[in-house]
Short mmCIF file of C-alpha atoms in Angstrom, two decimals:
data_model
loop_
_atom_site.label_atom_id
_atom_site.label_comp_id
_atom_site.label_asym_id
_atom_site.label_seq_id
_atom_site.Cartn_x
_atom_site.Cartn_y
_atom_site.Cartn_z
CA UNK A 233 96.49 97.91 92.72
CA UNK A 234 95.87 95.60 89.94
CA UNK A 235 92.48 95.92 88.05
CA UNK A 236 90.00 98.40 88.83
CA UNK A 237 86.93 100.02 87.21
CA UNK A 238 86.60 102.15 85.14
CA UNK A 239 87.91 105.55 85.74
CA UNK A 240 88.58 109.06 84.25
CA UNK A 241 90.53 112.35 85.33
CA UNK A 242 90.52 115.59 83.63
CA UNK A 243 92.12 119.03 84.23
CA UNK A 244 91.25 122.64 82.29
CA UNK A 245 92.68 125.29 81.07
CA UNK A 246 90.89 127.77 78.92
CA UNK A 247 91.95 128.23 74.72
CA UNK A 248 94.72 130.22 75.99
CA UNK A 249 97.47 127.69 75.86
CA UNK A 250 90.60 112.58 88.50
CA UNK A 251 86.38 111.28 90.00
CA UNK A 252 90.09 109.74 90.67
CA UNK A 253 90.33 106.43 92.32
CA UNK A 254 91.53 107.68 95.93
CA UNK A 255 93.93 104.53 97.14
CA UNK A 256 96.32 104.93 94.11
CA UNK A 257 99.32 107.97 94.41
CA UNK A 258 98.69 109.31 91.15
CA UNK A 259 100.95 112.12 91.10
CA UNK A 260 104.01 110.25 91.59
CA UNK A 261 105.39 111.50 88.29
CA UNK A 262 108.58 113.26 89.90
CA UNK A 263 109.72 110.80 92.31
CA UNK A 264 109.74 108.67 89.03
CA UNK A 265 112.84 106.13 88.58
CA UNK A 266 113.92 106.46 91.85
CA UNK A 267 111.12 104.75 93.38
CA UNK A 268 110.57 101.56 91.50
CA UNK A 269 114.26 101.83 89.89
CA UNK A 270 112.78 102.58 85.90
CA UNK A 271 114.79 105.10 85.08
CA UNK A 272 118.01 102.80 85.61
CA UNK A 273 116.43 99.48 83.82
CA UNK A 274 115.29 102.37 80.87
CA UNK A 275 119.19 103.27 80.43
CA UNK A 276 119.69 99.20 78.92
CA UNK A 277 116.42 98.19 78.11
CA UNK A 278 115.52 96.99 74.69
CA UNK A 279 111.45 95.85 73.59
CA UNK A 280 112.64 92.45 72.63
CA UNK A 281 110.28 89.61 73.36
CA UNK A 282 107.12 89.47 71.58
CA UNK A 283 106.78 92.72 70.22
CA UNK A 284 108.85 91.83 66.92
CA UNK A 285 106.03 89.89 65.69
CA UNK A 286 103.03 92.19 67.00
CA UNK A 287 100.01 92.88 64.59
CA UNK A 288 100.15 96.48 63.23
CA UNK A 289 97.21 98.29 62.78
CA UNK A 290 95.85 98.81 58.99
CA UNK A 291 92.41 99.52 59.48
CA UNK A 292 91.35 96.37 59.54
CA UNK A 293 88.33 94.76 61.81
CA UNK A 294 88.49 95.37 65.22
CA UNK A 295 89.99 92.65 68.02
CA UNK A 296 86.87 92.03 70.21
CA UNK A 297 89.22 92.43 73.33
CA UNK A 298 91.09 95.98 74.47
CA UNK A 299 93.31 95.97 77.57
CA UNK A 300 93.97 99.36 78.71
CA UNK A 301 96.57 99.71 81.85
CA UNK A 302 96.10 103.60 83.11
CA UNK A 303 95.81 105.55 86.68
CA UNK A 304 92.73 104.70 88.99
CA UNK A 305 89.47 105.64 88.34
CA UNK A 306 90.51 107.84 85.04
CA UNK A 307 88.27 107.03 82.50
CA UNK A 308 84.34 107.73 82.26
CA UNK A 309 82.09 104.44 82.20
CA UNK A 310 79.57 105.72 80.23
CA UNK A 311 82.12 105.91 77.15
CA UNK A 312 84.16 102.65 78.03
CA UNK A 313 80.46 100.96 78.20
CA UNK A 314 79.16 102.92 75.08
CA UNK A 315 82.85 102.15 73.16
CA UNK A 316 81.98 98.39 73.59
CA UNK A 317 78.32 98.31 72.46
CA UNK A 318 79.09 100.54 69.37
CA UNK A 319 82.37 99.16 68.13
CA UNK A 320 82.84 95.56 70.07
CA UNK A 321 85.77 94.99 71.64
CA UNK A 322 85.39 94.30 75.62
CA UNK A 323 87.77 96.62 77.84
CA UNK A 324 89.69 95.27 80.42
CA UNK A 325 90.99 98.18 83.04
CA UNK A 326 94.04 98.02 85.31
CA UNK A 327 95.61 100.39 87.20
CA UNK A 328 99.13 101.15 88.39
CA UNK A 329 99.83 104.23 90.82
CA UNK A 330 102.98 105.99 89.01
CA UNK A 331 104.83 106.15 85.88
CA UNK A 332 107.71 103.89 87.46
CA UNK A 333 105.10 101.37 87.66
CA UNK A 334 104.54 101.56 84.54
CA UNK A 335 107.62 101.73 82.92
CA UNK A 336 108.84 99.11 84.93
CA UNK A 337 105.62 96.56 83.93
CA UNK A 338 106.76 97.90 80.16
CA UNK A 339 110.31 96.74 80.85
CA UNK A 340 110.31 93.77 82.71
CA UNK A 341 107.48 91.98 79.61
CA UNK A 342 109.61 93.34 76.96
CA UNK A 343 106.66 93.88 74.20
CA UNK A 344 104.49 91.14 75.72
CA UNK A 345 102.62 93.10 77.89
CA UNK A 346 99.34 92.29 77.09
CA UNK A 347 98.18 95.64 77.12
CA UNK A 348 96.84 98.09 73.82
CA UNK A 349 96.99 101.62 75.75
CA UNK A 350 98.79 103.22 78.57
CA UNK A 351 98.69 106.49 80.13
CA UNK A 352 102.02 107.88 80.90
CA UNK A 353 102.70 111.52 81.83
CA UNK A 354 104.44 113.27 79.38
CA UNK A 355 107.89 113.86 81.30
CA UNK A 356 108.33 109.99 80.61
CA UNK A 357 107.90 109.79 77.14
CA UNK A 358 110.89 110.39 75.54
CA UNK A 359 113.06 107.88 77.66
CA UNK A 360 109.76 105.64 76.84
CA UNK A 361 110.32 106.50 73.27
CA UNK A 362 114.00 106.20 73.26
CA UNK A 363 113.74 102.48 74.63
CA UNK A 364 111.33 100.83 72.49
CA UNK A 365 108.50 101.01 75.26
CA UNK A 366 105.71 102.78 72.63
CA UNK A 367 105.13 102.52 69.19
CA UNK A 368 103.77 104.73 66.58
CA UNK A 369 100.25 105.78 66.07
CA UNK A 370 98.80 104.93 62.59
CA UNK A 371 97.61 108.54 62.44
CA UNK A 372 95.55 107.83 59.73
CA UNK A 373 92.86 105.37 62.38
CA UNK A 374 93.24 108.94 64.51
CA UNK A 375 91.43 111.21 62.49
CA UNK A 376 89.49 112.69 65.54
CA UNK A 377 92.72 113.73 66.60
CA UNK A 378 90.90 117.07 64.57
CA UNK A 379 89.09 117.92 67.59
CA UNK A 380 91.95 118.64 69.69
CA UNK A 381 92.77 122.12 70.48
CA UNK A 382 96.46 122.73 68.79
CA UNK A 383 97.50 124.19 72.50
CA UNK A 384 97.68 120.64 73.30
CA UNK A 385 99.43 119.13 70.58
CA UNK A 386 103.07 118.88 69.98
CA UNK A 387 103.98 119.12 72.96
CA UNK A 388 107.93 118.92 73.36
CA UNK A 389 108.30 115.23 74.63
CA UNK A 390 106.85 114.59 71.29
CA UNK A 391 106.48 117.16 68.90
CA UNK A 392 104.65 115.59 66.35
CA UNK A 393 102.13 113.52 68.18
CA UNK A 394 103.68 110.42 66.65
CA UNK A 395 103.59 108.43 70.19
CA UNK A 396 101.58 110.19 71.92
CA UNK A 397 97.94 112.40 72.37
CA UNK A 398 96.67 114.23 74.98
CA UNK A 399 94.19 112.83 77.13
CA UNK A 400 94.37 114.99 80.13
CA UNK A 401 96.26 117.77 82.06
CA UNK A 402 95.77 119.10 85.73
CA UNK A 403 97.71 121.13 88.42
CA UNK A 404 98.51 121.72 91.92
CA UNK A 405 97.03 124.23 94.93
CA UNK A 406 95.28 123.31 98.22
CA UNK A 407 91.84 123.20 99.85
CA UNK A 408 91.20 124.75 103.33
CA UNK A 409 88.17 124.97 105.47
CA UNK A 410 86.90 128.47 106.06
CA UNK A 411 84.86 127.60 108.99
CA UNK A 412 88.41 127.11 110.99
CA UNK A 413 90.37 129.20 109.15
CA UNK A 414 88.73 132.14 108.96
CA UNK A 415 91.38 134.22 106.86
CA UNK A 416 91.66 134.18 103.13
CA UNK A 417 94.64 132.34 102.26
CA UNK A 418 96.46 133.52 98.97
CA UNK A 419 99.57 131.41 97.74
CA UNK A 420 101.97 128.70 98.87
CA UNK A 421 103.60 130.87 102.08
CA UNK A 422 99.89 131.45 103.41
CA UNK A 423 99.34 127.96 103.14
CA UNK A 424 102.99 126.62 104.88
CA UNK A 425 101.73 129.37 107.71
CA UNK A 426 98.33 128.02 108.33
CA UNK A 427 99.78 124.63 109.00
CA UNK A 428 101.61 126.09 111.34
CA UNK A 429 99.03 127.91 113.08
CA UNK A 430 95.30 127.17 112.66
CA UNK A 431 95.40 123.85 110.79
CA UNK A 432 98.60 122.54 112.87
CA UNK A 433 97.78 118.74 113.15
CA UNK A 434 94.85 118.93 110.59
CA UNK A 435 97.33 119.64 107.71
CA UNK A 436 97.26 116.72 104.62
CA UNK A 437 100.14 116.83 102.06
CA UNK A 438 100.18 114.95 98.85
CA UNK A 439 101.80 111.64 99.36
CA UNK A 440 104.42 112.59 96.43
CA UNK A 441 108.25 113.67 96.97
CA UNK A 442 107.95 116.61 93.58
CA UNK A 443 104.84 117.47 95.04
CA UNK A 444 106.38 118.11 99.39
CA UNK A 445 109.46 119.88 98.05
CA UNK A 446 107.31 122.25 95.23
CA UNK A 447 105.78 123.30 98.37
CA UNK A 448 109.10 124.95 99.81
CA UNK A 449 110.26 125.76 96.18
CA UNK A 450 107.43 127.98 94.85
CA UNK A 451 106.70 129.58 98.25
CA UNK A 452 110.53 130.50 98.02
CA UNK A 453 110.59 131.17 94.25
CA UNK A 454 112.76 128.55 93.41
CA UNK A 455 112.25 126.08 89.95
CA UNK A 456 110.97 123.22 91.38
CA UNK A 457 113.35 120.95 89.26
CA UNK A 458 116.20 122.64 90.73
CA UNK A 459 119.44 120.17 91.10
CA UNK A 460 121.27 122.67 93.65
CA UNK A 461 122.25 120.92 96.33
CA UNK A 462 121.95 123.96 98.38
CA UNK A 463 117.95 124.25 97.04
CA UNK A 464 117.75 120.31 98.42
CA UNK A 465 119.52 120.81 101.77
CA UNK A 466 117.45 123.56 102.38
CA UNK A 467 113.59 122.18 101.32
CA UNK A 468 114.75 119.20 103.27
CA UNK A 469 115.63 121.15 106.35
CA UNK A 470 112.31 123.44 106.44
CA UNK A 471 110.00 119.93 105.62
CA UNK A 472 111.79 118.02 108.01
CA UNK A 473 112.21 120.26 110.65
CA UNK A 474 109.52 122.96 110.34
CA UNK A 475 106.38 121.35 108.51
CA UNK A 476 106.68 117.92 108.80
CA UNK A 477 105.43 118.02 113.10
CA UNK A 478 102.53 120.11 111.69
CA UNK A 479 101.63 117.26 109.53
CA UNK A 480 98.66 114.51 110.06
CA UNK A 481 98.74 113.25 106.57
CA UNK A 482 100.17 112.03 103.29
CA UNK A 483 96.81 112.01 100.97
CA UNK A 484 96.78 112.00 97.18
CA UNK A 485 93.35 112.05 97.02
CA UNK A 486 91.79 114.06 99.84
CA UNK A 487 88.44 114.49 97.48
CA UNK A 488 87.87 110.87 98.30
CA UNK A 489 87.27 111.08 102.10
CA UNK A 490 89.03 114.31 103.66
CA UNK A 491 87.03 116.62 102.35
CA UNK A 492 83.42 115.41 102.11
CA UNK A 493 84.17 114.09 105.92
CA UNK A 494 86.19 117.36 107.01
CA UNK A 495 89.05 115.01 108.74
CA UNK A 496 91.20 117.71 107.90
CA UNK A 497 91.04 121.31 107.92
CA UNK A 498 94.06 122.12 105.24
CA UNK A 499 94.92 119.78 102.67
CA UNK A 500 97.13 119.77 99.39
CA UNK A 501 95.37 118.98 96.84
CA UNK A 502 95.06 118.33 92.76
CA UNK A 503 92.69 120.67 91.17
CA UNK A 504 90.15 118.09 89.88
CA UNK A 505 90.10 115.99 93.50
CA UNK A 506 89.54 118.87 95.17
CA UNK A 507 86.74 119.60 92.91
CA UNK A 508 85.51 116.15 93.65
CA UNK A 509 85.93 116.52 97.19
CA UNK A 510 83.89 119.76 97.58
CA UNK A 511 80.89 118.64 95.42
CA UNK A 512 80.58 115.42 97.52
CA UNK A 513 81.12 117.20 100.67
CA UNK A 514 77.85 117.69 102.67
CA UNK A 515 78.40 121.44 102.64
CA UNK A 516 80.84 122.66 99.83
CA UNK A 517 80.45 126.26 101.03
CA UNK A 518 82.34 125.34 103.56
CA UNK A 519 85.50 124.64 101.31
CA UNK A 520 87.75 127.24 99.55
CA UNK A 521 90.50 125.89 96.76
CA UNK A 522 93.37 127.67 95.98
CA UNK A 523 95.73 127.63 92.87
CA UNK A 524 98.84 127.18 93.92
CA UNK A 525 100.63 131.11 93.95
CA UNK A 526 103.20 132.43 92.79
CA UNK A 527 104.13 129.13 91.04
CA UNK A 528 102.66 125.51 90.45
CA UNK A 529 103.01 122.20 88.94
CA UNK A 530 101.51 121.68 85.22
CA UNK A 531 101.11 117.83 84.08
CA UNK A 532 99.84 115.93 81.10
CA UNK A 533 98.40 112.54 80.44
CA UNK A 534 98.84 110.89 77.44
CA UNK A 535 97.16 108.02 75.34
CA UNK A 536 99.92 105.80 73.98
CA UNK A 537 100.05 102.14 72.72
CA UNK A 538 102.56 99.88 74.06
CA UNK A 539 105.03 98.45 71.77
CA UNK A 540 103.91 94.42 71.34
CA UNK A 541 100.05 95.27 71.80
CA UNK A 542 97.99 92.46 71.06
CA UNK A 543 94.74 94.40 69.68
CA UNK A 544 96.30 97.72 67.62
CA UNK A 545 93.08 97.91 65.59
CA UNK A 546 90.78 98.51 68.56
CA UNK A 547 93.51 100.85 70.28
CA UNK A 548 93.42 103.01 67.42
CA UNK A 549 89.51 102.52 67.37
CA UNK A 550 89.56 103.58 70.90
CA UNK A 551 91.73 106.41 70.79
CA UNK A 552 89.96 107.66 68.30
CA UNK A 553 86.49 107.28 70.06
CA UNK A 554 87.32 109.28 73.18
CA UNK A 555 88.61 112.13 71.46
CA UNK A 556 84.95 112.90 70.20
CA UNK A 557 83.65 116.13 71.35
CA UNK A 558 81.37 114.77 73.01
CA UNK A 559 82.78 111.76 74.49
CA UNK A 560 85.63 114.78 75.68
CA UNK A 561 82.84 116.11 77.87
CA UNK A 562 82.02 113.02 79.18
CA UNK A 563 85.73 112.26 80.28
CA UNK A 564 85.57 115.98 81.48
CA UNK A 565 82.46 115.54 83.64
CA UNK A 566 83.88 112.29 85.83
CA UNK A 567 87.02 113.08 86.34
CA UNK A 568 87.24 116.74 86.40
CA UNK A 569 89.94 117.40 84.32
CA UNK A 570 90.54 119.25 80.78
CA UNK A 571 90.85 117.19 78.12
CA UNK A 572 92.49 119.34 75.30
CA UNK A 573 89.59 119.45 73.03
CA UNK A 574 88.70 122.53 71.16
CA UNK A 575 85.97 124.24 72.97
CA UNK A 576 85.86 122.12 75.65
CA UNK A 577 85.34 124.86 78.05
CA UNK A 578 82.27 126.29 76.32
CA UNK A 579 80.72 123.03 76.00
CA UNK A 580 81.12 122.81 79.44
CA UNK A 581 79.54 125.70 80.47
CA UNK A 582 76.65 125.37 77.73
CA UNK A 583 76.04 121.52 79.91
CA UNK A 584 76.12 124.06 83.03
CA UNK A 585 79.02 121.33 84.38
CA UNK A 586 79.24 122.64 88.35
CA UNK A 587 82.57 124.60 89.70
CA UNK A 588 84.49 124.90 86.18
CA UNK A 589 86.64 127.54 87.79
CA UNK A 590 88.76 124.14 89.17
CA UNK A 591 88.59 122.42 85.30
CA UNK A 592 89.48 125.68 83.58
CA UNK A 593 92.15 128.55 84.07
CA UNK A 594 92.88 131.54 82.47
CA UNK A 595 96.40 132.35 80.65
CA UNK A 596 97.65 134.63 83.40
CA UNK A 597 97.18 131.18 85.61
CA UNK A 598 98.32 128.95 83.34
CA UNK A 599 101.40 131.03 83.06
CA UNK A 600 102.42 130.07 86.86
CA UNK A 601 102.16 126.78 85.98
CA UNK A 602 105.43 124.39 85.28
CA UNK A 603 106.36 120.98 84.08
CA UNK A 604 108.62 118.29 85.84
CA UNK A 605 111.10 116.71 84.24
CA UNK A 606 113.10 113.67 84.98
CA UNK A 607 116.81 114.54 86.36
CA UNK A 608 119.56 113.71 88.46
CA UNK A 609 117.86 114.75 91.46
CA UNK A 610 115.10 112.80 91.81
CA UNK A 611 116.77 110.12 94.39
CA UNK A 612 117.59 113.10 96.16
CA UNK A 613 113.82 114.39 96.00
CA UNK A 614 112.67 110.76 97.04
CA UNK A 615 115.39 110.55 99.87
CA UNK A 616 113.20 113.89 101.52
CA UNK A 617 109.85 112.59 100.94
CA UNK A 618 110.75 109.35 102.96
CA UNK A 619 112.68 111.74 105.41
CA UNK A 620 109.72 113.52 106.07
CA UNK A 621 107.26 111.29 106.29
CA UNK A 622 109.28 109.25 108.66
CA UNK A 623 109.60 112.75 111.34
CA UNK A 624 105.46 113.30 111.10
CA UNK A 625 105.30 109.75 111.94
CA UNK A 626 103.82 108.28 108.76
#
């Protein structure tokens, strides 16, 4: 995927603390490195390049051009189009499917990029950081940054916000369809059961190796960033061998066709493309989400401007545009996902925005829900993903 339109995604959580283009694999933020090798060209990459002579933003007038690279349809059009009548500059979108991509794209142009803003997940940053990929915010073009709930902020890949803002955070469960299975299904073990039984060969898993091995490790109570060989042999074993004939499917974005079209009766699924999914579907009652129990995954999104971007001014002008309140809402109501702003969730409900229970959570939820990180098993991680997919016959 190269360029795309304009796009948003969104997840919620309440003050307790993606409409998602369907053909990209968003979530890939675990099988990281491995995948596209970034994590190895990270360990001896310098900026170099162009970005020793990049413009710095001061505050002065705004480029008229902003290129921001991001994940498929992630970003509301309304505020891209309303950002370019009100300020100037003309947006250019593209899109890459995971944070290797982007890293790697970062790497190989070494500050000459072209681009003013990516949107990496937060596990990334610091190696990002580390390398010369992103460079500082010129906090004082961010002073929206005001709106953003402090929940948010400072989070520990960068604790003072110096590379990095918020621009989106979601999580992990599955959808099923009641009208075929006609149980209530609870947590991660109900759902590995139903594929077995009622939804075997109408089962969808997301088409990301973190993702197919959190199944086995929160149904088993085991951290999902485990490096224990043991943990590996074993989630590799039960996909392989036990789920993976049940499976008819490797969909990151079953909200884009699955659901609305009921090609599947159990699918894996992010919070805000279920959501998605459901609303378009010809007869949402017929669809029941479920967090992810007793554990799930928690990630983050983050605005961050390339080191060598061409147009810093209208970055920071940007930045600092979507981080309105009410722009927030906008970003919130097309892609379905909680931006971090401070009473997000009450402006929300005040706009009477439909199924907010899949947007926001409350802190006894949020409390089952963990962050990746980048470690030394992720080629093992990415070695079971292809294993898997290869015995369903993907």
């Amino acid at each position: 995927m190269t360029e795309s339109t304009p796009t948003v995604r969104i997840l919620a959580s309440t003050d307790a603390a993606k409409v998602i283009r369907r053909e990209l694999s968003r979530r890939g933020f675990l099988s990281a490195a491995v995948a596209a090798g970034a994590t190895g060209v990270l360990a001896a990459c310098s900026p170099g390049g162009g970005a020793q002579n990049a413009p710095v933003a001061t505050g002065g007038p705004l480029e008229s051009k902003l290129s921001i690279y991001t994940w498929g349809d992630y970003d509301a059009p309304d505020v891209l189009e309303a950002f370019t009548k009100e300020l100037g500059p003309k947006i250019t979108l593209s899109s890459f499917n995971s944070n290797e991509e982007l890293i790697s794209k970062l790497v190989a142009a070494k500050g000459t990029s072209g681009f003013d803003i990516v949107v990496p997940t937060g596990t990334f940053i610091p190696q990002m950081i580390e390398n010369g990929l992103l460079q500082k915010f010129n906090m004082e073009l961010i002073p929206n940054i005001e709106h953003m709930d402090p929940a948010f902020l400072g989070r520990a890949w960068d604790p003072d916000n110096e590379y990095s803002i918020c621009k989106a955070w979601g999580t992990t469960g599955f959808v099923y369809d009641k009208t075929v299975i006609t149980r209530e299904l609870k947590d991660w073990n109900d759902f590995i059961d139903a594929a077995q039984n009622e939804a075997s060969g109408k089962t969808s898993v997301l088409d990301d190796p973190a993702e197919l091995t959190g199944i086995y490790f929160w149904a088993n109570g085991i951290d999902w960033t485990t490096t224990d060989p043991a943990d590996l042999d074993a989630a590799e074993d039960f996909l392989v061998n036990t789920l993976a004939p049940h499976v008819a499917a490797f969909d990151s974005y079953p909200g884009g066709s699955a659901i609305p079209q009921g090609t599947q009766v159990l699918m894996q699924s992010w919070n805000g493309d279920a959501r998605l999914g459901i609303l378009e579907s010809p007869d949402p009652n017929r669809w029941q989400w479920v967090l992810g129990s007793p554990a799930t995954e928690l990630w983050m999104d983050n605005w961050a401007i390339p080191t060598g971007a061409p147009n810093p001014e209208a970055a920071h002008a940007f930045i600092n545009y979507v981080l309105t309140p009410e722009n927030s809402l906008a970003e919130l109501d097309y892609i379905g996902y909680h931006t971090g702003a401070t009473g997000i969730e009450q402006a929300a409900a005040d706009a009477e925005l439909p199924m907010l229970d899949l947007v926001f959570f409350t802190p006894e939820q949020i409390e089952t829900m963990h962050e990746g990180e980048v470690n030394e098993a992720q080629e093992r991680v990415v070695e079971i993903w292809n294993t898997m997919k290869a015995a369903a016959g993907a």
